[in-house]
Coordinates of C-alpha atoms and ligand atoms in Angstrom, one line a residue:
M1 CA 18.0 26.7 138.0
P2 CA 14.6 26.6 136.3
S3 CA 16.1 25.7 132.9
L4 CA 14.2 26.8 129.8
D5 CA 15.1 23.6 127.9
P6 CA 12.4 20.9 127.9
D7 CA 12.7 17.8 130.1
D8 CA 11.8 15.7 127.1
W9 CA 12.8 17.0 123.7
S10 CA 10.3 14.9 121.7
D11 CA 7.4 17.4 121.9
M12 CA 9.7 20.3 121.0
R13 CA 11.1 18.3 118.1
A14 CA 7.6 17.5 116.8
L15 CA 6.6 21.2 117.2
G16 CA 9.7 22.3 115.3
H17 CA 9.0 19.8 112.5
R18 CA 5.4 21.0 112.2
M19 CA 6.6 24.7 112.0
I20 CA 8.9 23.8 109.1
D21 CA 6.2 21.8 107.4
D22 CA 3.7 24.6 107.8
L23 CA 6.1 27.2 106.4
F24 CA 7.0 25.0 103.4
D25 CA 3.3 24.3 102.7
R26 CA 2.6 28.0 102.8
L27 CA 5.4 28.8 100.4
A28 CA 4.4 26.0 98.0
A29 CA 0.8 27.2 97.9
I30 CA 1.5 30.9 98.1
R31 CA -0.2 31.8 94.8
E32 CA -3.5 30.5 96.1
R33 CA -3.6 33.1 98.9
P34 CA -4.6 36.7 98.6
V35 CA -1.5 38.9 98.7
W36 CA -2.7 40.7 101.7
R37 CA -5.7 40.8 103.9
P38 CA -6.8 43.5 106.4
I39 CA -6.3 42.4 110.0
P40 CA -9.8 41.8 111.5
P41 CA -10.4 43.7 114.7
E42 CA -10.5 40.5 116.7
A43 CA -7.1 39.4 115.5
R44 CA -5.6 42.7 116.2
A45 CA -7.2 42.7 119.7
A46 CA -6.0 39.1 120.3
I47 CA -2.4 40.4 120.1
R48 CA -3.0 43.8 121.7
D49 CA -5.2 43.0 124.6
E50 CA -3.2 40.1 126.0
G51 CA -1.6 40.9 129.3
L52 CA 2.1 40.3 130.1
P53 CA 2.3 36.5 130.4
V54 CA 3.4 35.9 134.0
H55 CA 2.7 32.2 133.8
G56 CA 3.8 30.8 130.4
A57 CA 1.3 28.6 128.5
G58 CA 4.0 26.6 126.7
P59 CA 5.4 26.6 123.1
Q60 CA 2.4 24.8 121.5
A61 CA 0.0 27.5 122.7
A62 CA 2.3 30.2 121.6
Y63 CA 2.5 28.6 118.1
R64 CA -1.2 28.3 118.0
D65 CA -1.6 32.0 118.7
F66 CA 0.9 32.7 116.0
T67 CA -0.9 30.7 113.4
R68 CA -4.2 32.3 114.3
S69 CA -3.4 36.0 114.8
V70 CA -0.2 36.6 113.0
L71 CA 0.4 34.2 110.1
P72 CA -2.8 35.1 108.0
Y73 CA -2.2 38.8 108.3
E74 CA 1.4 39.3 107.4
L75 CA 2.7 41.8 104.9
G76 CA 2.5 39.5 101.9
N77 CA 5.9 40.3 100.4
T78 CA 6.8 36.6 99.8
H79 CA 3.8 36.6 97.4
P80 CA 4.5 36.9 93.7
R81 CA 2.0 39.8 93.3
F82 CA 3.6 42.0 96.0
M83 CA 5.1 44.9 94.0
G84 CA 5.0 47.7 96.5
W85 CA 7.9 49.8 97.7
V86 CA 11.1 47.7 97.2
H87 CA 10.6 44.4 99.0
G88 CA 12.5 41.2 98.6
G89 CA 10.7 37.8 98.4
G90 CA 13.0 35.9 100.7
N91 CA 13.9 32.3 100.0
A92 CA 13.6 28.9 101.7
V93 CA 17.3 28.4 102.2
G94 CA 17.6 31.7 103.9
M95 CA 14.7 30.9 106.1
L96 CA 16.4 27.7 107.3
A97 CA 19.7 29.6 107.8
E98 CA 17.8 31.9 110.2
L99 CA 16.8 28.8 112.2
L100 CA 20.4 27.6 112.2
A101 CA 21.7 31.1 113.2
A102 CA 19.2 31.2 116.1
G103 CA 20.1 27.7 117.1
L104 CA 23.7 28.8 117.6
N105 CA 22.6 32.0 119.2
A106 CA 25.9 33.5 117.9
N107 CA 26.9 37.0 118.9
L108 CA 28.9 38.6 116.1
G109 CA 30.0 41.6 118.1
G110 CA 33.4 40.0 118.1
R111 CA 35.8 37.3 119.5
D112 CA 37.2 34.3 117.8
H113 CA 34.6 32.0 116.2
A114 CA 33.8 30.8 112.7
P115 CA 30.6 32.9 112.4
I116 CA 32.8 36.0 112.3
E117 CA 34.8 34.4 109.4
V118 CA 31.5 33.8 107.6
E119 CA 30.6 37.5 107.9
R120 CA 34.1 38.6 106.7
Q121 CA 33.7 36.3 103.7
V122 CA 30.3 37.7 102.9
I123 CA 31.9 41.2 102.9
R124 CA 34.7 40.0 100.6
W125 CA 32.2 38.4 98.3
S126 CA 30.2 41.7 98.4
A127 CA 33.3 43.6 97.4
E128 CA 33.9 41.2 94.5
I129 CA 30.2 41.6 93.4
L130 CA 30.8 45.4 93.4
G131 CA 34.2 45.3 91.8
L132 CA 35.9 46.8 94.9
P133 CA 39.4 45.5 96.0
P134 CA 39.5 42.1 97.8
D135 CA 40.9 43.8 100.9
S136 CA 37.9 46.1 101.3
A137 CA 36.2 46.0 104.7
G138 CA 32.6 46.4 105.7
L139 CA 29.8 45.3 108.0
L140 CA 26.4 43.6 107.8
V141 CA 23.8 45.9 109.2
T142 CA 20.0 46.0 109.4
G143 CA 19.6 47.7 106.0
S144 CA 20.8 50.4 103.6
S145 CA 19.5 53.0 106.0
M146 CA 22.1 51.9 108.5
A147 CA 24.7 51.3 105.8
N148 CA 24.3 54.8 104.5
L149 CA 24.6 56.2 108.0
V150 CA 27.8 54.2 108.6
A151 CA 29.0 55.7 105.3
V152 CA 28.2 59.3 106.3
L153 CA 29.9 58.7 109.7
T154 CA 33.0 57.2 108.1
A155 CA 33.3 60.0 105.5
R156 CA 32.7 62.6 108.2
H157 CA 35.6 61.1 110.2
R158 CA 37.8 61.1 107.2
A159 CA 37.0 64.8 106.4
A160 CA 37.0 66.2 109.9
G161 CA 39.7 64.0 111.5
P162 CA 39.7 62.1 114.8
G163 CA 38.8 65.1 116.8
V164 CA 35.2 65.0 115.4
R165 CA 34.5 62.0 117.6
E166 CA 35.4 63.9 120.8
H167 CA 34.3 67.4 119.9
G168 CA 31.6 67.0 117.3
V169 CA 31.3 68.7 114.0
G170 CA 31.1 72.2 115.4
G171 CA 34.4 73.5 113.8
H172 CA 33.8 71.7 110.5
P173 CA 31.1 73.2 108.2
L174 CA 30.8 69.9 106.3
V175 CA 28.5 69.7 103.2
G176 CA 27.6 66.7 101.0
Y177 CA 25.8 66.2 97.7
A178 CA 23.2 63.9 96.3
S179 CA 20.5 63.9 93.7
E180 CA 17.1 65.3 94.6
A181 CA 15.8 61.8 94.1
V182 CA 18.1 60.4 96.9
H183 CA 16.5 58.0 99.4
G184 CA 15.2 59.7 102.5
C185 CA 17.6 57.7 104.7
V186 CA 20.5 59.8 103.4
P187 CA 19.3 63.2 104.8
R188 CA 18.3 61.2 107.9
A189 CA 21.9 60.1 108.2
F190 CA 23.0 63.7 108.0
D191 CA 20.6 64.5 110.7
I192 CA 21.8 61.7 113.0
A193 CA 25.5 62.5 112.3
G194 CA 24.9 66.0 113.6
L195 CA 25.5 67.7 110.3
G196 CA 21.8 68.7 109.7
T197 CA 19.8 67.8 106.7
A198 CA 20.5 71.2 105.1
A199 CA 24.1 70.2 104.8
L200 CA 23.0 67.6 102.2
R201 CA 22.7 69.6 99.0
R202 CA 20.0 68.1 96.8
I203 CA 21.2 68.5 93.2
G204 CA 18.8 68.6 90.2
T205 CA 18.4 65.7 87.8
D206 CA 18.3 65.4 84.0
A207 CA 15.6 63.9 81.8
D208 CA 16.7 60.4 82.8
G209 CA 16.5 61.1 86.5
R210 CA 20.3 61.3 86.9
L211 CA 22.1 63.8 89.0
D212 CA 23.2 66.7 86.9
P213 CA 27.1 66.8 87.0
H214 CA 27.3 70.5 86.0
A215 CA 25.1 71.5 88.8
L216 CA 27.1 69.3 91.1
R217 CA 30.4 71.0 90.1
A218 CA 28.8 74.4 90.5
A219 CA 27.4 73.6 94.0
I220 CA 30.8 72.3 95.2
A221 CA 32.5 75.5 93.9
A222 CA 29.9 77.7 95.5
D223 CA 30.1 76.0 98.8
R224 CA 33.9 76.2 98.8
A225 CA 33.8 79.9 97.9
A226 CA 31.4 80.4 100.9
G227 CA 34.0 78.9 103.2
L228 CA 32.2 75.6 103.7
Q229 CA 33.9 72.1 103.6
P230 CA 32.5 69.8 100.9
F231 CA 33.3 66.2 102.0
L232 CA 30.9 63.7 100.3
V233 CA 29.2 62.8 97.1
V234 CA 26.4 60.2 97.3
G235 CA 25.5 58.5 94.0
T236 CA 22.4 56.4 93.6
A237 CA 22.3 53.0 91.8
G238 CA 18.6 52.3 91.4
G239 CA 16.6 55.2 92.8
V240 CA 13.5 54.2 94.9
D241 CA 11.0 56.2 92.9
T242 CA 11.7 55.3 89.3
G243 CA 14.8 53.1 89.4
A244 CA 17.0 55.9 88.0
T245 CA 20.8 55.4 88.3
D246 CA 23.2 58.3 88.4
D247 CA 26.2 58.4 86.1
L248 CA 28.4 56.8 88.7
A249 CA 31.6 57.0 86.7
G250 CA 31.0 60.7 86.1
L251 CA 30.4 61.2 89.8
A252 CA 33.5 59.2 90.8
E253 CA 35.5 61.5 88.5
I254 CA 34.1 64.7 90.1
A255 CA 34.5 63.4 93.6
A256 CA 38.1 62.3 93.0
G257 CA 38.9 65.7 91.3
A258 CA 37.5 67.6 94.3
G259 CA 39.0 65.2 97.0
L260 CA 35.6 64.1 98.3
W261 CA 34.4 60.8 99.5
F262 CA 32.4 58.9 96.9
H263 CA 29.6 56.8 98.4
V264 CA 27.0 54.8 96.3
D265 CA 23.6 54.0 97.7
G266 CA 23.1 50.8 95.8
A267 CA 20.4 49.3 98.1
F268 CA 18.9 47.2 95.3
G269 CA 20.5 48.6 92.1
A270 CA 24.0 47.4 93.1
F271 CA 22.8 43.9 92.1
A272 CA 22.6 45.0 88.5
R273 CA 26.3 44.1 88.7
L274 CA 25.1 40.4 88.6
S275 CA 23.5 40.7 85.2
P276 CA 25.8 41.0 82.2
S277 CA 23.2 43.1 80.3
L278 CA 22.5 45.5 83.2
R279 CA 26.1 45.8 84.4
P280 CA 27.0 48.8 82.2
L281 CA 24.2 50.8 83.9
V282 CA 26.2 50.8 87.2
R283 CA 29.6 51.4 85.7
G284 CA 31.6 53.4 88.1
I285 CA 30.3 51.7 91.3
E286 CA 33.7 49.9 91.4
R287 CA 35.3 53.3 92.0
A288 CA 33.3 54.1 95.1
D289 CA 35.0 54.7 98.5
S290 CA 32.0 52.9 100.0
V291 CA 28.7 51.3 99.0
A292 CA 25.4 50.4 100.7
L293 CA 23.5 47.5 99.5
D294 CA 20.6 45.3 100.7
F295 CA 20.7 41.5 100.4
H296 CA 17.1 41.5 101.6
K297 CA 15.9 43.2 98.4
W298 CA 17.0 41.9 95.0
A299 CA 19.3 39.2 96.4
Q300 CA 16.2 37.5 98.1
V301 CA 17.8 37.0 101.5
P302 CA 15.2 37.1 104.3
Y303 CA 15.0 40.3 106.3
D304 CA 17.1 41.9 107.6
A305 CA 20.4 41.9 105.7
G306 CA 21.9 45.2 104.7
C307 CA 25.6 45.6 103.9
F308 CA 28.2 48.3 104.0
V309 CA 31.4 47.9 102.0
V310 CA 34.4 50.3 102.3
R311 CA 37.5 50.4 100.1
D312 CA 39.8 51.6 102.9
P313 CA 39.4 49.5 106.1
G314 CA 41.3 52.0 108.2
C315 CA 38.7 54.7 107.6
Q316 CA 35.9 52.6 109.1
L317 CA 38.0 51.5 112.1
G318 CA 39.0 55.1 112.7
A319 CA 35.4 56.2 112.7
F320 CA 34.1 53.6 115.1
R321 CA 36.8 51.8 117.2
Q322 CA 36.9 52.5 120.9
N323 CA 39.4 51.7 123.5
L324 CA 37.6 49.9 126.3
A325 CA 39.2 47.7 128.9
Y326 CA 36.3 45.2 128.9
L327 CA 36.5 44.9 125.1
T328 CA 40.2 44.6 124.5
G329 CA 41.2 41.9 122.1
V330 CA 44.0 39.6 123.0
D331 CA 46.4 37.4 121.0
R332 CA 44.8 34.0 121.6
G333 CA 41.8 32.3 123.1
V334 CA 38.2 33.5 122.6
G335 CA 39.2 37.1 123.0
G336 CA 41.3 37.1 119.9
N337 CA 40.6 37.7 116.2
T338 CA 40.6 41.5 116.2
P339 CA 39.5 43.9 114.8
W340 CA 35.9 42.9 115.7
P341 CA 32.8 43.9 113.9
A342 CA 31.9 46.0 117.0
D343 CA 35.0 48.1 116.0
L344 CA 33.4 48.9 112.7
G345 CA 29.9 50.2 113.5
P346 CA 27.5 51.3 116.1
D347 CA 26.3 47.9 117.3
L348 CA 28.1 45.8 120.0
S349 CA 25.9 42.7 120.2
R350 CA 25.0 41.5 116.7
G351 CA 23.2 38.4 115.4
F352 CA 24.4 36.0 112.8
R353 CA 22.9 37.8 109.8
A354 CA 25.7 36.7 107.6
L355 CA 24.7 33.0 107.6
K356 CA 21.5 33.5 105.6
V357 CA 23.5 35.6 103.1
W358 CA 26.3 33.0 102.9
M359 CA 23.9 30.1 102.5
T360 CA 21.8 31.9 99.9
L361 CA 24.9 32.8 97.8
K362 CA 26.3 29.3 98.2
S363 CA 23.0 27.7 97.3
F364 CA 22.1 29.7 94.2
G365 CA 25.3 31.4 93.1
T366 CA 25.6 34.9 91.7
E367 CA 24.7 33.8 88.2
R368 CA 21.3 32.6 89.1
L369 CA 20.6 35.6 91.3
G370 CA 21.7 37.7 88.3
E371 CA 19.1 35.9 86.2
V372 CA 16.5 36.8 88.7
V373 CA 17.6 40.5 88.5
D374 CA 17.4 40.3 84.7
E375 CA 14.0 38.7 84.7
C376 CA 12.6 41.2 87.1
C377 CA 13.6 44.0 84.6
A378 CA 12.1 42.0 81.7
I379 CA 8.8 41.7 83.5
A380 CA 8.9 45.4 84.3
R381 CA 9.4 46.2 80.6
H382 CA 6.5 43.8 79.8
L383 CA 4.3 45.7 82.2
G384 CA 5.4 49.0 80.7
A385 CA 4.6 47.8 77.2
L386 CA 1.1 46.6 78.3
V387 CA 0.4 49.9 80.0
E388 CA 1.5 51.8 76.8
A389 CA -0.7 49.5 74.7
D390 CA -3.8 50.3 76.7
E391 CA -5.3 53.7 76.3
R392 CA -7.0 53.4 79.7
F393 CA -3.5 53.8 81.3
E394 CA -0.7 56.2 81.1
L395 CA 3.0 55.3 81.5
M396 CA 4.5 58.2 83.6
V397 CA 8.2 57.4 83.3
P398 CA 10.0 55.1 80.8
V399 CA 10.9 51.8 82.5
R400 CA 14.5 52.3 83.6
L401 CA 15.2 49.2 85.6
N402 CA 12.6 47.1 87.5
I403 CA 10.1 49.9 88.5
V404 CA 7.0 50.9 86.5
C405 CA 5.2 54.1 87.3
F406 CA 1.8 54.6 85.6
R407 CA -1.7 55.6 86.3
L408 CA -5.3 55.3 85.2
R409 CA -6.5 58.0 82.8
T410 CA -9.7 59.4 84.1
S411 CA -11.8 62.5 83.6
H412 CA -12.6 62.6 87.3
P413 CA -11.7 66.1 88.6
D414 CA -9.2 64.5 91.0
P415 CA -7.2 61.8 89.2
D416 CA -4.7 61.7 92.1
W417 CA -7.5 60.7 94.4
V418 CA -8.9 58.1 92.0
N419 CA -5.5 56.4 91.5
G420 CA -4.8 56.4 95.3
E421 CA -8.2 54.8 96.0
L422 CA -7.7 52.2 93.2
V423 CA -4.5 51.0 94.8
K424 CA -6.2 50.7 98.2
D425 CA -9.1 48.8 96.5
L426 CA -6.6 46.5 94.9
H427 CA -4.9 45.8 98.2
E428 CA -8.1 45.1 100.0
A429 CA -9.2 42.8 97.2
G430 CA -6.0 40.8 97.8
I431 CA -5.2 40.9 94.1
A432 CA -1.9 42.6 94.0
V433 CA 0.1 45.1 96.1
P434 CA 1.7 48.0 94.2
S435 CA 2.4 51.2 96.1
T436 CA 2.1 54.8 95.0
T437 CA 4.5 57.8 94.5
M438 CA 4.4 61.2 93.0
I439 CA 5.9 61.8 89.6
G440 CA 6.1 65.5 88.6
G441 CA 3.5 66.3 91.2
R442 CA 1.0 63.6 89.9
R443 CA 0.1 60.5 91.8
A444 CA 1.5 57.3 90.2
I445 CA 0.8 53.7 90.7
R446 CA 4.2 52.2 91.3
A447 CA 5.1 48.5 90.7
A448 CA 8.6 47.4 91.7
I449 CA 9.4 43.9 90.5
V450 CA 11.8 42.5 93.0
N451 CA 10.5 39.0 93.9
H452 CA 11.9 35.9 92.2
R453 CA 8.4 34.4 92.2
T454 CA 6.8 37.1 90.1
T455 CA 5.9 36.2 86.5
R456 CA 4.5 38.0 83.5
A457 CA 1.1 36.6 84.4
D458 CA 1.3 38.4 87.8
V459 CA 1.8 41.8 86.2
E460 CA -1.1 41.0 83.8
A461 CA -3.2 40.2 86.9
L462 CA -2.2 43.6 88.4
L463 CA -3.5 45.4 85.3
G464 CA -6.6 43.2 85.1
G465 CA -7.4 44.0 88.7
L466 CA -7.0 47.7 88.1
R467 CA -9.2 47.6 85.0
H468 CA -11.9 45.7 86.9
L469 CA -11.8 47.9 90.0
S470 CA -11.7 51.1 87.9
A471 CA -15.3 50.5 86.8
A472 CA -16.4 51.9 90.1
Y473 CA -14.9 55.2 89.2
H474 CA -16.2 55.3 85.6
Q475 CA -19.4 57.1 86.5
F476 CA -17.1 60.2 86.6
G477 CA -16.0 59.9 83.0
Ligands
PLP1 C1 15.4 50.5 100.5 C2 16.3 51.6 100.1 C3 17.0 52.2 101.1 C4 16.8 51.9 102.6 O1 17.2 50.6 102.8 P1 16.6 49.8 104.1 O2 17.2 48.5 103.9 O3 15.1 49.8 103.9 O4 17.0 50.5 105.3 C5 17.9 53.2 100.7 N1 18.1 53.5 99.5 C6 17.4 52.9 98.5 C7 17.7 53.3 97.0 C8 16.5 51.9 98.8 O5 15.8 51.3 97.8

């Protein structure tokens, strides 16, 4: 057998130590780097034009190519001035946990080993964070996109019964409800679940961006009157555009009254539970039937680490468990310890994602992570105040959580274009990375403060960079 282990471990050991040193050096000096740099054509070509390696060049050569072509041109979301989309900053303990997990090469599809217990404990801790009962079940998944899909499939099974798995949803005109600001992965989940995106009713929002409860009640009644089968209400804790959070307690009440499954997409907003001052904002999340959340966002665990938590374990098992001879659990030996994670979701083979979550939680504790969440919101409010104090900028939505949407005032005939170009200029200059969105049909520069490394000085640098780069557009007014 041509083993892939080295004959002599000393070179491999030295390489491993060097990798860790390089990564720590990089994190320690991260502020000195540009947030992002465009990939030069040569670096892109170096990756793209290499043929399939038939004869391996060895790990040292592979690492050299990584440091040359990959490392300098990564996304930049570990950097304190990365504020685009909703990206977590990761952490060094989580990074080491990934190494340990890969070292074990654990498969968490099932069977009896301690890594499964670690995942189960992470789910129990997640339930505790959310205020759900200790016997809640759940599953670690890639991200909230997958967690929301697992939620839709679980709720679909509850509403339509076991037959839906064999025969599909044909006989069940299921309809669900969410705010018009709901994340795009929820309609996608309706698509994948065979319900169709039109079966997700997008309900209007109030001035604070919260799903309008009267419109929700009316929509449920109208669908019932039309012979359809309402089955699910999706509330959002921390919306992706502006950070808006629905009145979760109110939605829980409506869902319970109508006998519908209540799911909360808490991708990042669920972690407001860790901050005593923000906690009231997500009141009602503890009444959810299921919740999606992302440890890889506000909890700073390295990608990827999404989580699904469900109040009634039986519902999740019912939606996913199969009866297969080659996957039957037994009473002892390696094949014990059922039900297995593979009985709870779409994946069979699964990595040891739970370890980096477990080690991050154990290392820092929920109190410290809650302080990070708090501080991110304080920095967002600081940025909002700076924007309001500067007549060159316009704050487009009040700062609701950790997201600031604003733009440059300009007399240019196309302000949307100017603001879009400014953001690209800022990225290419490596100063800061906000993203953009549309607020009321107008382009907004959007800064989401998610990274534990971000400081007030970093959002000041963002505004400074924008002021400086906007000079190029001032000829227009
Ligand atoms: C990020 C996000 C998602 C999608 O989660 P992924 O982890 O990217 O799959 C869903 N909903 C909200 C509110 C989000 O912020």
